[in-house]
Short mmCIF file of C-alpha atoms in Angstrom, two decimals:
data_model
loop_
_atom_site.label_atom_id
_atom_site.label_comp_id
_atom_site.label_asym_id
_atom_site.label_seq_id
_atom_site.Cartn_x
_atom_site.Cartn_y
_atom_site.Cartn_z
CA MET A 1 -0.32 0.06 -0.19
CA SER A 2 1.68 3.28 -1.05
CA ASP A 3 -2.05 5.69 -0.85
CA LEU A 4 -4.47 5.64 1.55
CA ASP A 5 -8.44 5.55 1.34
CA VAL A 6 -8.55 9.61 2.68
CA ASP A 7 -12.25 10.04 2.96
CA ARG A 8 -12.36 6.75 5.35
CA LEU A 9 -9.39 8.93 7.59
CA ALA A 10 -11.14 12.07 7.23
CA THR A 11 -14.20 10.11 8.62
CA TRP A 12 -12.26 8.66 11.44
CA LEU A 13 -10.42 11.86 11.87
CA ASP A 14 -13.63 13.79 12.51
CA GLY A 15 -14.54 11.89 15.48
CA THR A 16 -11.33 12.91 17.54
CA ASP A 17 -10.02 15.46 19.23
CA LEU A 18 -7.50 16.09 16.49
CA PRO A 19 -7.62 19.55 14.64
CA GLY A 20 -8.14 20.18 11.50
CA LYS A 21 -12.12 19.14 11.42
CA GLY A 22 -13.14 19.07 7.48
CA ALA A 23 -10.65 20.28 6.36
CA PRO A 24 -9.15 18.41 3.31
CA ILE A 25 -5.95 15.76 3.95
CA GLU A 26 -3.01 16.18 2.37
CA HIS A 27 -0.54 13.04 2.38
CA ARG A 28 2.61 11.40 1.05
CA PHE A 29 4.29 8.45 1.69
CA VAL A 30 7.40 8.76 3.00
CA THR A 31 9.01 5.23 3.85
CA GLY A 32 8.26 1.79 4.69
CA GLY A 33 8.64 -1.84 3.99
CA ALA A 34 6.96 -5.13 4.63
CA GLN A 35 6.20 -4.54 7.90
CA ASN A 36 5.37 -0.99 8.35
CA GLN A 37 4.50 2.02 6.76
CA ILE A 38 4.60 5.85 6.95
CA PHE A 39 2.84 8.57 5.84
CA GLU A 40 2.87 12.48 6.58
CA ILE A 41 -0.59 13.58 6.96
CA ARG A 42 -2.13 17.60 6.84
CA ARG A 43 -4.82 18.69 8.06
CA GLY A 44 -5.77 21.92 9.00
CA ASP A 45 -3.35 22.78 11.45
CA LEU A 46 -3.12 18.87 11.98
CA HIS A 47 0.58 17.59 10.79
CA ALA A 48 1.23 13.75 11.84
CA ALA A 49 2.98 10.63 11.37
CA LEU A 50 0.98 7.66 10.37
CA ARG A 51 2.30 4.49 10.79
CA ILE A 52 0.39 0.97 9.51
CA PRO A 53 1.35 -2.26 8.30
CA PRO A 54 1.14 -2.63 4.39
CA PRO A 55 -1.75 -4.99 3.58
CA SER A 56 0.93 -8.07 2.93
CA ALA A 57 2.39 -7.84 7.16
CA PRO A 58 1.18 -10.66 8.68
CA PRO A 59 -1.85 -10.35 10.89
CA ASN A 60 0.54 -9.94 14.26
CA ARG A 61 1.46 -6.73 12.91
CA ASP A 62 -1.90 -5.23 14.17
CA ALA A 63 -1.32 -6.28 17.60
CA GLY A 64 1.95 -4.91 16.87
CA ILE A 65 1.22 -1.14 16.12
CA LEU A 66 -1.12 -1.56 18.92
CA ARG A 67 2.20 -2.28 21.13
CA GLU A 68 4.51 0.34 19.62
CA TRP A 69 1.82 2.42 20.99
CA ARG A 70 1.52 1.96 24.06
CA ILE A 71 5.34 2.71 24.38
CA ILE A 72 4.78 6.19 22.17
CA GLU A 73 2.25 6.96 24.38
CA ALA A 74 3.67 6.62 27.83
CA LEU A 75 7.15 8.24 25.89
CA ASP A 76 5.33 11.38 25.21
CA GLY A 77 5.92 14.10 28.16
CA THR A 78 9.31 12.20 29.45
CA GLU A 79 12.43 13.22 29.31
CA VAL A 80 13.18 10.98 26.39
CA PRO A 81 13.27 12.33 22.89
CA CYS A 82 10.06 11.00 21.57
CA THR A 83 7.46 11.56 18.79
CA ALA A 84 4.00 12.92 20.01
CA ALA A 85 1.24 10.92 20.32
CA TYR A 86 -1.87 11.91 19.13
CA ALA A 87 -4.33 8.89 18.50
CA VAL A 88 -4.78 5.22 18.03
CA CYS A 89 -7.29 3.27 15.71
CA ALA A 90 -7.18 -0.48 16.62
CA ASP A 91 -10.30 -0.93 14.18
CA THR A 92 -8.96 -2.67 10.82
CA SER A 93 -12.18 -1.76 9.01
CA VAL A 94 -11.05 2.13 8.67
CA LEU A 95 -8.05 1.80 6.31
CA GLY A 96 -8.02 -2.05 6.33
CA ARG A 97 -5.19 -2.12 9.60
CA ALA A 98 -4.65 -1.21 12.95
CA PHE A 99 -2.95 2.03 12.75
CA TYR A 100 -1.27 5.31 15.15
CA LEU A 101 -0.54 9.31 14.24
CA MET A 102 2.23 10.46 16.02
CA GLY A 103 3.73 13.78 15.05
CA PHE A 104 6.03 14.73 12.51
CA VAL A 105 9.01 14.78 13.66
CA ASP A 106 10.97 18.01 11.64
CA GLY A 107 14.25 16.21 11.63
CA TRP A 108 16.52 13.91 9.85
CA SER A 109 17.56 10.34 9.86
CA PRO A 110 20.75 8.90 9.68
CA MET A 111 19.65 6.32 7.36
CA ALA A 112 18.14 8.77 5.25
CA THR A 113 22.23 10.08 4.82
CA ARG A 114 23.66 6.74 4.08
CA GLY A 115 27.33 7.54 5.09
CA LYS A 116 26.82 11.46 3.98
CA TRP A 117 26.39 13.51 7.81
CA PRO A 118 23.74 16.69 6.71
CA GLU A 119 25.84 19.88 7.36
CA PRO A 120 27.48 21.19 9.47
CA PHE A 121 28.26 17.64 10.36
CA ASP A 122 30.30 16.80 7.34
CA ASP A 123 32.34 19.26 8.27
CA ASP A 124 32.34 20.29 11.42
CA LEU A 125 33.81 17.69 13.67
CA ALA A 126 32.94 19.13 17.16
CA ALA A 127 29.50 19.15 15.84
CA ARG A 128 29.28 15.70 14.77
CA ARG A 129 31.07 14.81 18.08
CA GLY A 130 27.88 15.91 19.48
CA LEU A 131 25.47 13.39 17.78
CA ALA A 132 27.30 10.21 19.52
CA ILE A 133 27.36 12.40 22.75
CA GLU A 134 23.17 12.53 21.99
CA LEU A 135 23.06 9.13 20.96
CA ILE A 136 23.88 7.87 24.05
CA ASP A 137 22.55 10.53 26.42
CA GLY A 138 18.84 9.06 24.46
CA ILE A 139 19.49 5.23 25.21
CA ALA A 140 20.47 5.98 29.33
CA LEU A 141 17.70 8.51 29.61
CA LEU A 142 15.36 5.98 28.15
CA SER A 143 16.62 3.27 30.96
CA LYS A 144 15.36 5.68 33.71
CA VAL A 145 11.69 5.37 32.70
CA ASP A 146 9.82 4.68 35.44
CA TRP A 147 7.82 2.40 33.36
CA ARG A 148 5.14 0.98 35.81
CA ALA A 149 4.46 5.06 36.64
CA GLN A 150 3.87 5.14 32.41
CA GLY A 151 1.31 2.27 32.62
CA LEU A 152 3.77 -0.13 31.14
CA ASP A 153 2.72 -2.90 33.00
CA GLY A 154 2.02 -6.02 31.11
CA LEU A 155 4.45 -4.90 27.85
CA GLY A 156 6.72 -7.78 29.05
CA LYS A 157 7.83 -9.92 30.96
CA PRO A 158 11.10 -8.46 33.45
CA ASP A 159 10.74 -10.97 36.02
CA GLY A 160 12.98 -14.09 35.12
CA PHE A 161 14.43 -12.14 31.99
CA HIS A 162 17.45 -13.22 31.74
CA GLU A 163 16.65 -16.93 33.03
CA ARG A 164 14.58 -16.95 30.01
CA GLN A 165 17.15 -15.90 27.41
CA VAL A 166 18.84 -18.67 26.35
CA ASP A 167 15.67 -20.64 25.98
CA ARG A 168 13.78 -18.12 23.99
CA TRP A 169 16.62 -17.52 21.35
CA THR A 170 17.32 -21.61 20.98
CA ALA A 171 13.43 -22.09 20.11
CA LEU A 172 13.29 -19.62 17.51
CA TYR A 173 16.28 -20.90 16.49
CA GLN A 174 15.42 -24.39 16.06
CA LYS A 175 12.31 -23.30 14.29
CA ILE A 176 14.37 -21.74 10.89
CA LYS A 177 17.03 -23.30 11.32
CA LYS A 178 17.74 -24.78 8.18
CA ARG A 179 22.26 -24.04 8.90
CA ASP A 180 24.27 -24.40 11.46
CA LEU A 181 25.54 -21.45 13.19
CA ALA A 182 29.04 -21.60 14.77
CA GLY A 183 29.96 -20.91 17.98
CA PHE A 184 25.70 -21.11 18.76
CA GLU A 185 26.41 -23.96 21.03
CA GLU A 186 29.00 -22.36 22.85
CA ALA A 187 27.71 -19.16 23.61
CA ALA A 188 24.16 -20.63 24.66
CA ALA A 189 26.07 -22.70 27.24
CA TRP A 190 28.18 -19.48 28.68
CA LEU A 191 25.10 -17.54 29.19
CA ARG A 192 23.63 -20.65 30.89
CA ALA A 193 26.42 -20.35 33.48
CA HIS A 194 26.40 -16.66 33.93
CA GLN A 195 24.32 -13.85 34.81
CA PRO A 196 24.74 -10.05 35.21
CA LEU A 197 25.79 -8.69 38.31
CA ASP A 198 22.73 -6.98 38.99
CA TYR A 199 19.05 -6.56 36.60
CA VAL A 200 17.11 -3.72 36.67
CA PRO A 201 14.33 -4.28 34.67
CA GLY A 202 13.51 -0.83 32.09
CA LEU A 203 12.22 0.08 28.60
CA LEU A 204 14.43 -2.06 26.03
CA HIS A 205 14.13 -0.66 22.40
CA GLY A 206 15.70 -3.59 21.30
CA ASP A 207 17.76 -2.24 18.05
CA TYR A 208 18.89 1.03 19.44
CA GLN A 209 21.34 2.50 16.61
CA PHE A 210 22.04 5.51 14.99
CA ALA A 211 19.39 4.06 12.40
CA ASN A 212 16.38 3.94 14.61
CA VAL A 213 17.00 7.78 15.68
CA MET A 214 16.11 11.28 14.03
CA PHE A 215 18.13 14.52 14.54
CA ARG A 216 16.90 18.44 14.53
CA HIS A 217 18.37 20.31 11.99
CA GLY A 218 21.19 22.35 12.48
CA ALA A 219 23.67 22.49 14.93
CA PRO A 220 24.28 22.19 18.55
CA ALA A 221 23.50 18.05 17.92
CA ARG A 222 19.85 17.65 19.34
CA LEU A 223 18.05 13.94 19.37
CA ALA A 224 15.19 14.43 18.39
CA ALA A 225 12.85 11.27 18.67
CA ILE A 226 14.22 7.69 19.19
CA VAL A 227 12.00 5.82 16.26
CA ASP A 228 10.40 2.03 15.36
CA TRP A 229 9.35 0.38 18.50
CA GLU A 230 8.98 -2.82 16.64
CA MET A 231 10.89 -4.96 19.36
CA GLY A 232 10.50 -2.81 22.04
CA THR A 233 9.64 -4.46 25.99
CA ILE A 234 10.57 -4.19 29.11
CA GLY A 235 13.47 -6.36 29.58
CA ASP A 236 17.29 -4.76 30.60
CA PRO A 237 17.83 -1.72 29.06
CA LYS A 238 21.52 -3.03 29.05
CA LEU A 239 21.13 -5.16 26.40
CA ASP A 240 20.51 -1.93 23.82
CA LEU A 241 23.86 -0.25 25.26
CA ALA A 242 25.73 -3.69 24.10
CA TRP A 243 23.92 -3.60 20.56
CA LEU A 244 24.67 -0.09 20.41
CA ILE A 245 28.20 -0.54 21.29
CA ASP A 246 29.61 -3.25 20.43
CA ARG A 247 31.24 -2.20 16.87
CA TRP A 248 32.25 1.03 18.24
CA PRO A 249 35.62 1.89 17.38
CA GLU A 250 38.17 2.54 20.75
CA ASP A 251 39.06 5.24 18.58
CA PRO A 252 36.87 6.76 16.19
CA SER A 253 39.37 9.06 14.10
CA ALA A 254 41.57 6.00 14.05
CA ASP A 255 39.27 3.55 13.25
CA ALA A 256 35.95 4.22 11.29
CA GLY A 257 34.47 1.11 12.36
CA GLY A 258 30.68 0.96 12.98
CA PRO A 259 27.78 0.71 11.17
CA SER A 260 28.46 1.51 7.23
CA TYR A 261 25.89 3.49 7.13
CA VAL A 262 27.26 6.49 9.24
CA ASP A 263 30.73 8.25 9.48
CA MET A 264 32.35 7.84 12.75
CA HIS A 265 35.35 9.66 12.77
CA GLY A 266 35.44 12.65 14.80
CA MET A 267 32.87 10.74 17.56
CA PRO A 268 33.79 10.35 20.99
CA GLY A 269 35.71 7.01 21.81
CA ARG A 270 33.75 3.51 23.14
CA ALA A 271 35.43 4.19 26.88
CA GLU A 272 34.09 8.12 26.89
CA LEU A 273 30.53 7.12 25.48
CA LEU A 274 30.43 4.35 27.99
CA ALA A 275 31.26 6.44 31.02
CA ARG A 276 28.53 8.89 29.97
CA TYR A 277 26.19 5.77 29.65
CA ALA A 278 27.21 4.89 33.29
CA GLU A 279 26.78 8.33 34.48
CA VAL A 280 23.53 9.38 33.07
CA SER A 281 21.56 6.43 33.88
CA GLY A 282 23.39 5.69 36.92
CA ARG A 283 23.98 1.66 36.30
CA GLN A 284 27.22 -0.02 36.28
CA LEU A 285 28.75 -1.42 33.75
CA ASP A 286 30.72 -4.17 35.46
CA ASP A 287 29.01 -6.47 33.74
CA LEU A 288 29.48 -5.68 29.95
CA ASP A 289 30.67 -8.73 28.53
CA TYR A 290 27.98 -10.53 29.35
CA TYR A 291 25.50 -7.89 27.75
CA LEU A 292 27.89 -8.14 24.67
CA ILE A 293 27.75 -11.53 24.72
CA LEU A 294 24.22 -11.98 25.20
CA SER A 295 23.37 -9.23 22.30
CA ARG A 296 25.68 -10.71 19.43
CA PHE A 297 23.55 -14.43 20.65
CA LYS A 298 20.43 -12.48 20.23
CA MET A 299 20.43 -10.41 17.42
CA GLY A 300 22.56 -13.06 15.46
CA VAL A 301 19.53 -15.55 15.91
CA VAL A 302 17.19 -12.55 14.78
CA ILE A 303 18.96 -11.33 11.80
CA GLU A 304 19.43 -15.04 10.62
CA GLN A 305 15.68 -15.31 10.87
CA GLY A 306 15.85 -12.44 8.74
CA PHE A 307 18.32 -14.31 6.47
CA GLN A 308 15.96 -17.80 6.28
CA ARG A 309 13.17 -15.71 4.63
CA ALA A 310 14.91 -13.59 2.70
CA GLY A 311 13.93 -15.43 -1.02
CA ASP A 312 14.87 -12.96 -3.87
CA ASN A 313 15.76 -9.62 -1.57
CA THR A 314 18.98 -8.61 -1.38
CA THR A 315 18.88 -6.52 1.69
CA LEU A 316 17.56 -9.99 3.80
CA GLN A 317 20.15 -11.95 1.67
CA ALA A 318 23.14 -9.70 3.08
CA PHE A 319 21.70 -10.88 6.74
CA GLY A 320 23.50 -14.28 6.17
CA PRO A 321 27.02 -13.30 6.92
CA ILE A 322 25.60 -10.92 9.68
CA ALA A 323 24.50 -14.02 11.42
CA VAL A 324 27.22 -15.60 11.15
CA ASP A 325 29.75 -13.08 12.48
CA LEU A 326 27.27 -12.36 15.07
CA MET A 327 27.20 -15.62 16.33
CA SER A 328 30.90 -16.11 16.34
CA ARG A 329 32.09 -13.23 18.03
CA ALA A 330 29.16 -14.13 21.20
CA ALA A 331 31.28 -17.55 21.27
CA GLY A 332 34.58 -15.67 20.73
CA LEU A 333 34.16 -13.57 23.71
CA ALA A 334 32.73 -15.71 25.88
CA GLU A 335 36.34 -18.24 25.45
CA THR A 336 38.37 -14.87 26.38
CA THR A 337 36.12 -12.74 28.99
CA ASP A 338 37.19 -12.49 32.43
CA TYR A 339 34.04 -12.13 33.31
CA ALA A 340 32.79 -14.86 36.06
CA GLY A 341 29.10 -13.50 37.37
#
């Protein structure tokens, strides 16, 4: 679906408290794929983004949309940079799928720039440095959200979170398995034998990285919103940190490293960002290796699932070697770490 039934949308909007009643709707397709699509919506004083699964998405994506809405609504008004929560529709007879409207972010996504930062971050390395600080502060603030006070009870199962991890991802791996991932058994065995030093449940994004945030235009760097909450749950926020920091170079100016879609020269090194996270979040990081191994193990399975359903999709086909690398690195760190928790 790359278009909307604006007449049905208008009728539904007229029944909400949102502005613009009776005005014509202007809309455009912004982005999307097999799971979600985003449209920009303008109607009178209303300027929103509409997020909806395409008709071809699995039926459970409607429940996923409503789950995302719970998180967005809970974060609205907190310290965490997020989109404003406007309205949600669970009635699939309106547009064919569940959907929600959130504030349209006046900003830019690092995914859209594909390796070249917008000005002034392309040339001004001091300004670029701020992008990394804002990114780490966003996740640190997220870890501090009082999720119970924000009405997120039942979003996940925080009790026994770590005790379930190996069984959960092993079950998924066995379900999708068409090849062996070297290191899987070794990483699983290590995780079963170890636990983090402490566990403070919190809101977990599930795929926190430059690809899933937006920044305000211009300097200084300002994080506008954390987006794409498909994997959001209540769990251990330090898993998000591990996923973010795993490939972060010790010296980005000497070794670009990191994800391929960003230029990391001039950014703070790994140690500085970890210290920043600890300061802002108030969480200790002596057990970081545990989270790195668990993150690699978990994401190795998640990415392998994408690879196994790739078909002719070249993007998903590229997941194959990534899954292999993640599982190998999980086992490698399990073999060499000094962490004994």
